[in-house]
Amino acid sequence: QLQLVESGGGLVQPGGSLRLSCAASRFTLGRYAIGWFRRAPGKEREGVVCISGSGGTTNYADSVKGRFTISRDKAKNTVYLQMNSLNSEDTAVYYCAAGTWGCTLSDTAFNFWGQGTQVTVSS
């Protein structure tokens, strides 16, 4: 079956950077739009960024625009999320998801989800 595995989370100081990876198995990632979502303590899950199957379209949440960058590596069948200038508000479990509804920040549009990776921003 289609599988997604996130990695790259961890503890980082405010102002620091992390790169998250979303690796796909048993399917070609380029056929799906990929979204990154996060759930912070006490908050609902929110969309962070998405990228279309072709990679030609991206959509960033206002809270991360200019700090986060999504990219695809088709050869490795992997999507990355580069996170810079991290602050405490970015602390959350981050999930990648795949769907066929195009690039959207709505989690209901995504059918397949990874297990999540914890990102903690703290000094």
Short mmCIF file of C-alpha atoms in Angstrom, two decimals:
data_model
loop_
_atom_site.label_atom_id
_atom_site.label_comp_id
_atom_site.label_asym_id
_atom_site.label_seq_id
_atom_site.Cartn_x
_atom_site.Cartn_y
_atom_site.Cartn_z
CA GLN A 1 0.00 0.00 0.00
CA LEU A 2 0.93 3.64 -0.29
CA GLN A 3 3.21 4.61 2.60
CA LEU A 4 4.66 7.89 3.82
CA VAL A 5 7.41 8.20 6.41
CA GLU A 6 8.45 11.50 7.96
CA SER A 7 11.85 12.13 9.46
CA GLY A 8 14.10 14.99 10.49
CA GLY A 9 12.28 16.32 13.52
CA GLY A 10 14.00 17.13 16.77
CA LEU A 11 14.92 19.85 19.21
CA VAL A 12 16.17 23.16 17.87
CA GLN A 13 16.83 26.57 19.41
CA PRO A 14 14.78 29.61 18.44
CA GLY A 15 16.07 31.03 15.20
CA GLY A 16 17.44 27.68 14.13
CA SER A 17 16.60 25.44 11.20
CA LEU A 18 15.45 21.92 10.49
CA ARG A 19 14.76 19.97 7.34
CA LEU A 20 11.96 17.45 7.39
CA SER A 21 11.71 14.61 4.89
CA CYS A 22 8.69 12.74 3.61
CA ALA A 23 9.67 9.54 1.85
CA ALA A 24 7.19 7.57 -0.22
CA SER A 25 7.03 3.82 -0.73
CA ARG A 26 5.08 1.72 -3.19
CA PHE A 27 3.96 4.66 -5.30
CA THR A 28 5.30 7.52 -7.34
CA LEU A 29 5.11 10.64 -5.22
CA GLY A 30 4.93 12.88 -8.25
CA ARG A 31 1.44 11.63 -9.01
CA TYR A 32 0.09 13.18 -5.80
CA ALA A 33 -0.13 16.56 -4.21
CA ILE A 34 1.77 16.58 -0.92
CA GLY A 35 0.86 18.62 2.11
CA TRP A 36 2.65 19.30 5.37
CA PHE A 37 0.42 19.74 8.40
CA ARG A 38 1.11 20.26 12.06
CA ARG A 39 -0.63 19.89 15.38
CA ALA A 40 0.57 21.97 18.28
CA PRO A 41 -0.42 21.26 21.89
CA GLY A 42 -3.94 22.46 22.55
CA LYS A 43 -4.55 23.41 18.93
CA GLU A 44 -6.25 21.88 15.94
CA ARG A 45 -4.29 20.47 13.06
CA GLU A 46 -3.39 23.15 10.55
CA GLY A 47 -2.02 23.18 7.06
CA VAL A 48 1.52 24.44 6.70
CA VAL A 49 2.31 24.11 3.00
CA CYS A 50 1.44 22.00 0.00
CA ILE A 51 2.97 21.23 -3.36
CA SER A 52 1.29 19.95 -6.50
CA GLY A 53 2.17 16.65 -8.10
CA SER A 54 4.10 18.41 -10.83
CA GLY A 55 5.83 20.67 -8.34
CA GLY A 56 4.66 23.72 -10.21
CA THR A 57 2.28 25.02 -7.56
CA THR A 58 2.84 25.68 -3.87
CA ASN A 59 0.70 27.20 -1.17
CA TYR A 60 2.08 28.39 2.18
CA ALA A 61 0.29 29.32 5.34
CA ASP A 62 0.81 32.97 6.24
CA SER A 63 2.51 31.99 9.47
CA VAL A 64 5.37 30.23 7.67
CA LYS A 65 5.64 32.09 4.39
CA GLY A 66 9.16 33.32 3.87
CA ARG A 67 10.56 30.93 6.48
CA PHE A 68 9.60 27.47 5.20
CA THR A 69 10.28 26.00 1.78
CA ILE A 70 8.85 22.82 0.29
CA SER A 71 10.61 20.91 -2.48
CA ARG A 72 10.54 17.61 -4.34
CA ASP A 73 13.29 15.21 -5.29
CA LYS A 74 11.73 12.86 -7.81
CA ALA A 75 14.81 10.66 -8.03
CA LYS A 76 14.58 9.93 -4.31
CA ASN A 77 10.77 9.91 -4.27
CA THR A 78 10.94 12.34 -1.37
CA VAL A 79 9.46 15.70 -0.42
CA TYR A 80 11.33 18.03 1.91
CA LEU A 81 10.30 20.84 4.20
CA GLN A 82 13.10 23.27 4.97
CA MET A 83 12.23 25.25 8.08
CA ASN A 84 14.23 28.36 8.95
CA SER A 85 13.91 31.04 11.61
CA LEU A 86 12.01 28.69 13.85
CA ASN A 87 10.22 29.99 16.90
CA SER A 88 8.25 28.48 19.74
CA GLU A 89 5.00 28.77 17.78
CA ASP A 90 6.39 26.19 15.36
CA THR A 91 6.55 23.52 18.04
CA ALA A 92 4.25 20.73 16.90
CA VAL A 93 4.03 17.26 15.47
CA TYR A 94 4.48 17.59 11.72
CA TYR A 95 2.75 15.26 9.28
CA CYS A 96 3.06 14.80 5.56
CA ALA A 97 0.09 13.68 3.53
CA ALA A 98 -0.68 12.70 -0.05
CA GLY A 99 -3.85 13.32 -1.98
CA THR A 100 -5.37 13.67 -5.42
CA TRP A 101 -7.27 16.93 -4.92
CA GLY A 102 -4.40 19.20 -5.78
CA CYS A 103 -2.42 21.65 -3.68
CA THR A 104 -4.55 22.72 -0.74
CA LEU A 105 -4.08 23.38 2.96
CA SER A 106 -7.29 21.56 3.82
CA ASP A 107 -6.51 18.28 5.55
CA THR A 108 -9.75 16.72 4.31
CA ALA A 109 -8.32 16.66 0.80
CA PHE A 110 -5.57 14.20 1.69
CA ASN A 111 -6.04 10.46 1.77
CA PHE A 112 -2.71 9.10 3.02
CA TRP A 113 -0.80 10.24 6.07
CA GLY A 114 2.53 9.60 7.68
CA GLN A 115 3.01 8.95 11.37
CA GLY A 116 4.39 12.38 12.16
CA THR A 117 7.66 13.74 13.49
CA GLN A 118 8.06 15.96 16.53
CA VAL A 119 9.56 19.42 16.17
CA THR A 120 10.37 21.25 19.38
CA VAL A 121 11.70 24.80 19.35
CA SER A 122 13.10 25.74 22.72
CA SER A 123 16.15 27.29 24.31
#
